[in-house]
Amino acid sequence: MIASVAGPVAAVASDGAVIEVGGVGFAVQCTPNTLAGLRVGAPARLATTLVVREDSLTLYGFADDEEKQLFELLQTVTGVGPRVAQAVLAVHHPDVVRKAIANNEPAVLVQVPGIGRKGAERLILELRDKIGAVPLVSDGIAPARGTRHAWQDQVRQALIGLGWSATQAEASVAGVADQVDLEVAAGGAVPTVPAMLKLAIRLAGSAGSASEGRGR
């Protein structure tokens, strides 16, 4: 088990990062909020958990041990794999998830893409006695990460961490917000934060190419 990795950040992508440890680069899957705190060339420490499958070994990284512990606990629930567990952490702060489970609030959990009403109720049923002490949570201390303002901050910071300027990041986030609004108005589901980050990267790349073309 690889419990953590620490070293300089070699690369940051839309869904993960590479951390150099003793001359070896570890590819680590991360949520946008974790990626937003990483900078290429800067030292970093990520709590990690290794998920072993027949055809793959995937290392997941977290900003702190609290997120890692919740990630592992969520996967003890029937039908919940690493992708869904990671989506929960991309949308909600761990304290919000613990409070929702302890207080039987499935409406909070169904905000996570991939979790329906039955899935949320199963999470609550199977984890209610395992969740441990639940801290007092106010909107100002541990807000849900799935709110419009929160995802915009996460995507903006992740773009800046990937090398775009603050102006480019702001323009891309605005473009993503417009597209999401149109999709939701047409009856579509709200995309996941990682999906919105990937769209923002495409928009930022297109804007950069157009700018270079005008400069020639």
PDB file of C-alpha atoms in Angstrom:
ATOM      1  CA  MET A   1       0.000   0.000   0.000  1.00  0.00           C
ATOM      2  CA  ILE A   2       1.264   3.451  -0.955  1.00  0.00           C
ATOM      3  CA  ALA A   3      -0.064   5.619   1.879  1.00  0.00           C
ATOM      4  CA  SER A   4       1.302   8.934   0.630  1.00  0.00           C
ATOM      5  CA  VAL A   5       3.652  10.529  -1.877  1.00  0.00           C
ATOM      6  CA  ALA A   6       5.788  13.614  -1.348  1.00  0.00           C
ATOM      7  CA  GLY A   7       8.049  15.452  -3.747  1.00  0.00           C
ATOM      8  CA  PRO A   8       8.092  18.070  -6.490  1.00  0.00           C
ATOM      9  CA  VAL A   9       5.110  18.251  -8.830  1.00  0.00           C
ATOM     10  CA  ALA A  10       6.298  17.178 -12.286  1.00  0.00           C
ATOM     11  CA  ALA A  11       3.021  17.699 -14.153  1.00  0.00           C
ATOM     12  CA  VAL A  12      -0.611  18.631 -13.621  1.00  0.00           C
ATOM     13  CA  ALA A  13      -3.411  17.530 -15.957  1.00  0.00           C
ATOM     14  CA  SER A  14      -7.199  17.809 -15.910  1.00  0.00           C
ATOM     15  CA  ASP A  15      -7.711  14.633 -13.886  1.00  0.00           C
ATOM     16  CA  GLY A  16      -4.449  14.043 -12.049  1.00  0.00           C
ATOM     17  CA  ALA A  17      -0.839  14.935 -11.412  1.00  0.00           C
ATOM     18  CA  VAL A  18       2.633  13.404 -11.454  1.00  0.00           C
ATOM     19  CA  ILE A  19       4.637  13.608  -8.224  1.00  0.00           C
ATOM     20  CA  GLU A  20       8.357  12.774  -8.349  1.00  0.00           C
ATOM     21  CA  VAL A  21       9.515  10.572  -5.485  1.00  0.00           C
ATOM     22  CA  GLY A  22      13.135   9.520  -5.452  1.00  0.00           C
ATOM     23  CA  GLY A  23      13.480   9.931  -9.202  1.00  0.00           C
ATOM     24  CA  VAL A  24      10.254   8.032  -9.947  1.00  0.00           C
ATOM     25  CA  GLY A  25       7.153   9.841 -11.198  1.00  0.00           C
ATOM     26  CA  PHE A  26       3.910   8.643  -9.590  1.00  0.00           C
ATOM     27  CA  ALA A  27       0.745   9.317 -11.618  1.00  0.00           C
ATOM     28  CA  VAL A  28      -1.985  10.219  -9.135  1.00  0.00           C
ATOM     29  CA  GLN A  29      -5.692  10.656  -9.899  1.00  0.00           C
ATOM     30  CA  CYS A  30      -7.074  13.725  -8.074  1.00  0.00           C
ATOM     31  CA  THR A  31     -10.221  15.816  -7.806  1.00  0.00           C
ATOM     32  CA  PRO A  32     -10.133  19.385  -9.198  1.00  0.00           C
ATOM     33  CA  ASN A  33     -10.035  20.890  -5.707  1.00  0.00           C
ATOM     34  CA  THR A  34      -6.866  18.898  -4.933  1.00  0.00           C
ATOM     35  CA  LEU A  35      -5.318  19.782  -8.291  1.00  0.00           C
ATOM     36  CA  ALA A  36      -6.021  23.463  -7.668  1.00  0.00           C
ATOM     37  CA  GLY A  37      -3.506  23.393  -4.814  1.00  0.00           C
ATOM     38  CA  LEU A  38      -0.670  21.943  -6.915  1.00  0.00           C
ATOM     39  CA  ARG A  39       1.920  23.885  -8.895  1.00  0.00           C
ATOM     40  CA  VAL A  40       4.459  22.385 -11.298  1.00  0.00           C
ATOM     41  CA  GLY A  41       7.915  22.467  -9.701  1.00  0.00           C
ATOM     42  CA  ALA A  42       6.596  23.102  -6.201  1.00  0.00           C
ATOM     43  CA  PRO A  43       6.826  20.478  -3.429  1.00  0.00           C
ATOM     44  CA  ALA A  44       3.647  18.653  -2.506  1.00  0.00           C
ATOM     45  CA  ARG A  45       2.412  15.879  -0.262  1.00  0.00           C
ATOM     46  CA  LEU A  46      -0.678  13.848  -1.107  1.00  0.00           C
ATOM     47  CA  ALA A  47      -2.333  11.177   0.991  1.00  0.00           C
ATOM     48  CA  THR A  48      -2.917   8.259  -1.377  1.00  0.00           C
ATOM     49  CA  THR A  49      -4.715   4.978  -1.733  1.00  0.00           C
ATOM     50  CA  LEU A  50      -3.928   2.319  -4.341  1.00  0.00           C
ATOM     51  CA  VAL A  51      -6.881   0.672  -6.078  1.00  0.00           C
ATOM     52  CA  VAL A  52      -5.982  -2.706  -7.549  1.00  0.00           C
ATOM     53  CA  ARG A  53      -7.969  -4.214 -10.410  1.00  0.00           C
ATOM     54  CA  GLU A  54      -7.250  -7.217 -12.606  1.00  0.00           C
ATOM     55  CA  ASP A  55      -6.117  -4.984 -15.447  1.00  0.00           C
ATOM     56  CA  SER A  56      -4.935  -1.847 -13.673  1.00  0.00           C
ATOM     57  CA  LEU A  57      -3.254  -0.241 -10.687  1.00  0.00           C
ATOM     58  CA  THR A  58      -4.597   3.253 -10.002  1.00  0.00           C
ATOM     59  CA  LEU A  59      -3.234   5.611  -7.370  1.00  0.00           C
ATOM     60  CA  TYR A  60      -5.709   8.179  -6.018  1.00  0.00           C
ATOM     61  CA  GLY A  61      -4.419  11.291  -4.253  1.00  0.00           C
ATOM     62  CA  PHE A  62      -5.987  13.597  -1.693  1.00  0.00           C
ATOM     63  CA  ALA A  63      -5.163  16.935  -0.112  1.00  0.00           C
ATOM     64  CA  ASP A  64      -5.375  15.423   3.374  1.00  0.00           C
ATOM     65  CA  ASP A  65      -5.982  12.191   5.295  1.00  0.00           C
ATOM     66  CA  GLU A  66      -9.602  13.105   6.013  1.00  0.00           C
ATOM     67  CA  GLU A  67     -10.500  12.977   2.320  1.00  0.00           C
ATOM     68  CA  LYS A  68      -8.581   9.732   1.880  1.00  0.00           C
ATOM     69  CA  GLN A  69     -10.383   8.056   4.793  1.00  0.00           C
ATOM     70  CA  LEU A  70     -13.796   9.079   3.481  1.00  0.00           C
ATOM     71  CA  PHE A  71     -12.851   7.894  -0.031  1.00  0.00           C
ATOM     72  CA  GLU A  72     -12.026   4.458   1.357  1.00  0.00           C
ATOM     73  CA  LEU A  73     -15.107   4.347   3.594  1.00  0.00           C
ATOM     74  CA  LEU A  74     -17.461   5.184   0.740  1.00  0.00           C
ATOM     75  CA  GLN A  75     -16.191   2.185  -1.209  1.00  0.00           C
ATOM     76  CA  THR A  76     -17.348  -0.193   1.502  1.00  0.00           C
ATOM     77  CA  VAL A  77     -20.901   0.527   0.327  1.00  0.00           C
ATOM     78  CA  THR A  78     -22.421  -1.912  -2.144  1.00  0.00           C
ATOM     79  CA  GLY A  79     -22.111  -0.620  -5.694  1.00  0.00           C
ATOM     80  CA  VAL A  80     -19.768   2.273  -4.901  1.00  0.00           C
ATOM     81  CA  GLY A  81     -16.421   2.177  -6.674  1.00  0.00           C
ATOM     82  CA  PRO A  82     -13.503   4.598  -6.735  1.00  0.00           C
ATOM     83  CA  ARG A  83     -14.981   6.793  -9.484  1.00  0.00           C
ATOM     84  CA  VAL A  84     -18.191   7.439  -7.565  1.00  0.00           C
ATOM     85  CA  ALA A  85     -16.286   7.925  -4.305  1.00  0.00           C
ATOM     86  CA  GLN A  86     -14.040  10.468  -6.027  1.00  0.00           C
ATOM     87  CA  ALA A  87     -17.086  12.233  -7.495  1.00  0.00           C
ATOM     88  CA  VAL A  88     -18.510  12.636  -3.980  1.00  0.00           C
ATOM     89  CA  LEU A  89     -15.320  14.391  -2.870  1.00  0.00           C
ATOM     90  CA  ALA A  90     -15.319  16.548  -5.997  1.00  0.00           C
ATOM     91  CA  VAL A  91     -18.789  17.853  -5.148  1.00  0.00           C
ATOM     92  CA  HIS A  92     -18.881  17.981  -1.336  1.00  0.00           C
ATOM     93  CA  HIS A  93     -16.532  18.715   1.534  1.00  0.00           C
ATOM     94  CA  PRO A  94     -16.039  15.598   3.722  1.00  0.00           C
ATOM     95  CA  ASP A  95     -17.815  17.281   6.642  1.00  0.00           C
ATOM     96  CA  VAL A  96     -20.889  17.871   4.464  1.00  0.00           C
ATOM     97  CA  VAL A  97     -20.959  14.199   3.454  1.00  0.00           C
ATOM     98  CA  ARG A  98     -20.631  13.005   7.042  1.00  0.00           C
ATOM     99  CA  LYS A  99     -23.389  15.336   8.192  1.00  0.00           C
ATOM    100  CA  ALA A 100     -25.706  14.222   5.374  1.00  0.00           C
ATOM    101  CA  ILE A 101     -25.198  10.577   6.287  1.00  0.00           C
ATOM    102  CA  ALA A 102     -25.598  11.127  10.029  1.00  0.00           C
ATOM    103  CA  ASN A 103     -28.719  13.279   9.608  1.00  0.00           C
ATOM    104  CA  ASN A 104     -30.357  11.121   6.917  1.00  0.00           C
ATOM    105  CA  GLU A 105     -30.231  13.754   4.166  1.00  0.00           C
ATOM    106  CA  PRO A 106     -30.252  11.899   0.815  1.00  0.00           C
ATOM    107  CA  ALA A 107     -31.043  15.147  -1.030  1.00  0.00           C
ATOM    108  CA  VAL A 108     -27.470  16.261  -0.360  1.00  0.00           C
ATOM    109  CA  LEU A 109     -25.963  13.063  -1.736  1.00  0.00           C
ATOM    110  CA  VAL A 110     -28.034  12.959  -4.936  1.00  0.00           C
ATOM    111  CA  GLN A 111     -26.269  16.171  -5.994  1.00  0.00           C
ATOM    112  CA  VAL A 112     -23.342  13.900  -6.889  1.00  0.00           C
ATOM    113  CA  PRO A 113     -23.452  12.663 -10.505  1.00  0.00           C
ATOM    114  CA  GLY A 114     -23.856   8.895 -10.491  1.00  0.00           C
ATOM    115  CA  ILE A 115     -25.797   8.735  -7.213  1.00  0.00           C
ATOM    116  CA  GLY A 116     -29.574   8.454  -7.426  1.00  0.00           C
ATOM    117  CA  ARG A 117     -32.139   8.436  -4.654  1.00  0.00           C
ATOM    118  CA  LYS A 118     -31.771   4.707  -3.958  1.00  0.00           C
ATOM    119  CA  GLY A 119     -27.995   4.939  -4.001  1.00  0.00           C
ATOM    120  CA  ALA A 120     -28.064   7.842  -1.548  1.00  0.00           C
ATOM    121  CA  GLU A 121     -30.369   5.941   0.784  1.00  0.00           C
ATOM    122  CA  ARG A 122     -28.077   2.901   0.604  1.00  0.00           C
ATOM    123  CA  LEU A 123     -25.073   5.072   1.478  1.00  0.00           C
ATOM    124  CA  ILE A 124     -26.869   6.394   4.528  1.00  0.00           C
ATOM    125  CA  LEU A 125     -28.078   2.958   5.616  1.00  0.00           C
ATOM    126  CA  GLU A 126     -24.676   1.273   5.327  1.00  0.00           C
ATOM    127  CA  LEU A 127     -22.529   4.111   6.689  1.00  0.00           C
ATOM    128  CA  ARG A 128     -24.705   5.659   9.380  1.00  0.00           C
ATOM    129  CA  ASP A 129     -23.061   3.611  12.132  1.00  0.00           C
ATOM    130  CA  LYS A 130     -19.550   3.914  10.648  1.00  0.00           C
ATOM    131  CA  ILE A 131     -19.336   7.632   9.947  1.00  0.00           C
ATOM    132  CA  GLY A 132     -18.064   8.558  13.408  1.00  0.00           C
ATOM    133  CA  ALA A 133     -18.378  11.920  15.125  1.00  0.00           C
ATOM    134  CA  VAL A 134     -19.924  14.585  12.928  1.00  0.00           C
ATOM    135  CA  PRO A 135     -18.614  18.140  13.371  1.00  0.00           C
ATOM    136  CA  LEU A 136     -20.931  21.116  13.385  1.00  0.00           C
ATOM    137  CA  VAL A 137     -21.138  22.379   9.825  1.00  0.00           C
ATOM    138  CA  SER A 138     -22.252  25.816   8.725  1.00  0.00           C
ATOM    139  CA  ASP A 139     -22.447  27.142   5.179  1.00  0.00           C
ATOM    140  CA  GLY A 140     -19.492  29.403   5.859  1.00  0.00           C
ATOM    141  CA  ILE A 141     -17.207  26.649   7.221  1.00  0.00           C
ATOM    142  CA  ALA A 142     -17.733  23.671   4.955  1.00  0.00           C
ATOM    143  CA  PRO A 143     -19.800  24.571   1.901  1.00  0.00           C
ATOM    144  CA  ALA A 144     -20.825  22.025  -0.677  1.00  0.00           C
ATOM    145  CA  ARG A 145     -18.395  21.948  -3.554  1.00  0.00           C
ATOM    146  CA  GLY A 146     -21.166  21.486  -6.072  1.00  0.00           C
ATOM    147  CA  THR A 147     -22.506  25.035  -5.926  1.00  0.00           C
ATOM    148  CA  ARG A 148     -22.036  27.279  -8.941  1.00  0.00           C
ATOM    149  CA  HIS A 149     -19.598  29.586  -7.133  1.00  0.00           C
ATOM    150  CA  ALA A 150     -17.560  26.704  -5.720  1.00  0.00           C
ATOM    151  CA  TRP A 151     -17.034  24.860  -9.002  1.00  0.00           C
ATOM    152  CA  GLN A 152     -16.045  28.081 -10.726  1.00  0.00           C
ATOM    153  CA  ASP A 153     -13.339  28.713  -8.124  1.00  0.00           C
ATOM    154  CA  GLN A 154     -12.056  25.143  -8.415  1.00  0.00           C
ATOM    155  CA  VAL A 155     -11.899  25.186 -12.215  1.00  0.00           C
ATOM    156  CA  ARG A 156     -10.362  28.675 -12.298  1.00  0.00           C
ATOM    157  CA  GLN A 157      -7.592  27.724  -9.865  1.00  0.00           C
ATOM    158  CA  ALA A 158      -6.933  24.443 -11.666  1.00  0.00           C
ATOM    159  CA  LEU A 159      -6.529  26.281 -14.987  1.00  0.00           C
ATOM    160  CA  ILE A 160      -4.097  28.735 -13.424  1.00  0.00           C
ATOM    161  CA  GLY A 161      -2.176  25.793 -11.963  1.00  0.00           C
ATOM    162  CA  LEU A 162      -1.988  24.291 -15.462  1.00  0.00           C
ATOM    163  CA  GLY A 163      -0.333  27.463 -16.766  1.00  0.00           C
ATOM    164  CA  TRP A 164      -3.112  29.698 -18.085  1.00  0.00           C
ATOM    165  CA  SER A 165      -3.310  33.312 -16.993  1.00  0.00           C
ATOM    166  CA  ALA A 166      -5.994  34.536 -14.599  1.00  0.00           C
ATOM    167  CA  THR A 167      -7.675  36.384 -17.481  1.00  0.00           C
ATOM    168  CA  GLN A 168      -7.729  33.283 -19.688  1.00  0.00           C
ATOM    169  CA  ALA A 169      -9.012  31.143 -16.802  1.00  0.00           C
ATOM    170  CA  GLU A 170     -11.798  33.625 -16.038  1.00  0.00           C
ATOM    171  CA  ALA A 171     -12.907  33.741 -19.665  1.00  0.00           C
ATOM    172  CA  SER A 172     -12.928  29.944 -19.940  1.00  0.00           C
ATOM    173  CA  VAL A 173     -14.923  29.539 -16.719  1.00  0.00           C
ATOM    174  CA  ALA A 174     -17.473  32.040 -18.000  1.00  0.00           C
ATOM    175  CA  GLY A 175     -17.750  30.068 -21.238  1.00  0.00           C
ATOM    176  CA  VAL A 176     -18.286  26.809 -19.355  1.00  0.00           C
ATOM    177  CA  ALA A 177     -20.934  28.435 -17.142  1.00  0.00           C
ATOM    178  CA  ASP A 178     -22.847  29.575 -20.242  1.00  0.00           C
ATOM    179  CA  GLN A 179     -22.748  26.087 -21.763  1.00  0.00           C
ATOM    180  CA  VAL A 180     -23.815  24.431 -18.516  1.00  0.00           C
ATOM    181  CA  ASP A 181     -26.724  26.857 -18.185  1.00  0.00           C
ATOM    182  CA  LEU A 182     -27.879  25.985 -21.712  1.00  0.00           C
ATOM    183  CA  GLU A 183     -27.624  22.240 -21.075  1.00  0.00           C
ATOM    184  CA  VAL A 184     -29.530  22.455 -17.787  1.00  0.00           C
ATOM    185  CA  ALA A 185     -32.195  24.682 -19.359  1.00  0.00           C
ATOM    186  CA  ALA A 186     -32.648  22.028 -22.050  1.00  0.00           C
ATOM    187  CA  GLY A 187     -33.230  19.388 -19.399  1.00  0.00           C
ATOM    188  CA  GLY A 188     -29.708  17.994 -19.191  1.00  0.00           C
ATOM    189  CA  ALA A 189     -27.863  17.055 -16.022  1.00  0.00           C
ATOM    190  CA  VAL A 190     -25.250  19.266 -14.384  1.00  0.00           C
ATOM    191  CA  PRO A 191     -21.812  17.959 -15.492  1.00  0.00           C
ATOM    192  CA  THR A 192     -19.277  16.776 -12.957  1.00  0.00           C
ATOM    193  CA  VAL A 193     -16.540  19.188 -11.890  1.00  0.00           C
ATOM    194  CA  PRO A 194     -13.854  17.143 -13.727  1.00  0.00           C
ATOM    195  CA  ALA A 195     -15.994  17.290 -16.894  1.00  0.00           C
ATOM    196  CA  MET A 196     -16.321  21.056 -16.557  1.00  0.00           C
ATOM    197  CA  LEU A 197     -12.560  21.363 -16.071  1.00  0.00           C
ATOM    198  CA  LYS A 198     -11.913  19.411 -19.275  1.00  0.00           C
ATOM    199  CA  LEU A 199     -14.337  21.674 -21.146  1.00  0.00           C
ATOM    200  CA  ALA A 200     -12.618  24.744 -19.702  1.00  0.00           C
ATOM    201  CA  ILE A 201      -9.248  23.423 -20.889  1.00  0.00           C
ATOM    202  CA  ARG A 202     -10.627  22.977 -24.412  1.00  0.00           C
ATOM    203  CA  LEU A 203     -12.042  26.511 -24.379  1.00  0.00           C
ATOM    204  CA  ALA A 204      -8.800  27.960 -23.030  1.00  0.00           C
ATOM    205  CA  GLY A 205      -6.805  26.094 -25.681  1.00  0.00           C
ATOM    206  CA  SER A 206      -9.109  27.318 -28.460  1.00  0.00           C
ATOM    207  CA  ALA A 207      -8.871  30.890 -27.208  1.00  0.00           C
ATOM    208  CA  GLY A 208      -5.080  30.638 -27.069  1.00  0.00           C
ATOM    209  CA  SER A 209      -4.886  29.330 -30.639  1.00  0.00           C
ATOM    210  CA  ALA A 210      -7.165  32.102 -31.895  1.00  0.00           C
ATOM    211  CA  SER A 211      -5.047  34.706 -30.128  1.00  0.00           C
ATOM    212  CA  GLU A 212      -1.859  33.340 -31.682  1.00  0.00           C
ATOM    213  CA  GLY A 213      -3.510  33.404 -35.108  1.00  0.00           C
ATOM    214  CA  ARG A 214      -4.434  37.067 -34.746  1.00  0.00           C
ATOM    215  CA  GLY A 215      -0.886  37.893 -33.688  1.00  0.00           C
ATOM    216  CA  ARG A 216       0.638  36.541 -36.873  1.00  0.00           C
TER     217      ARG A 216
END
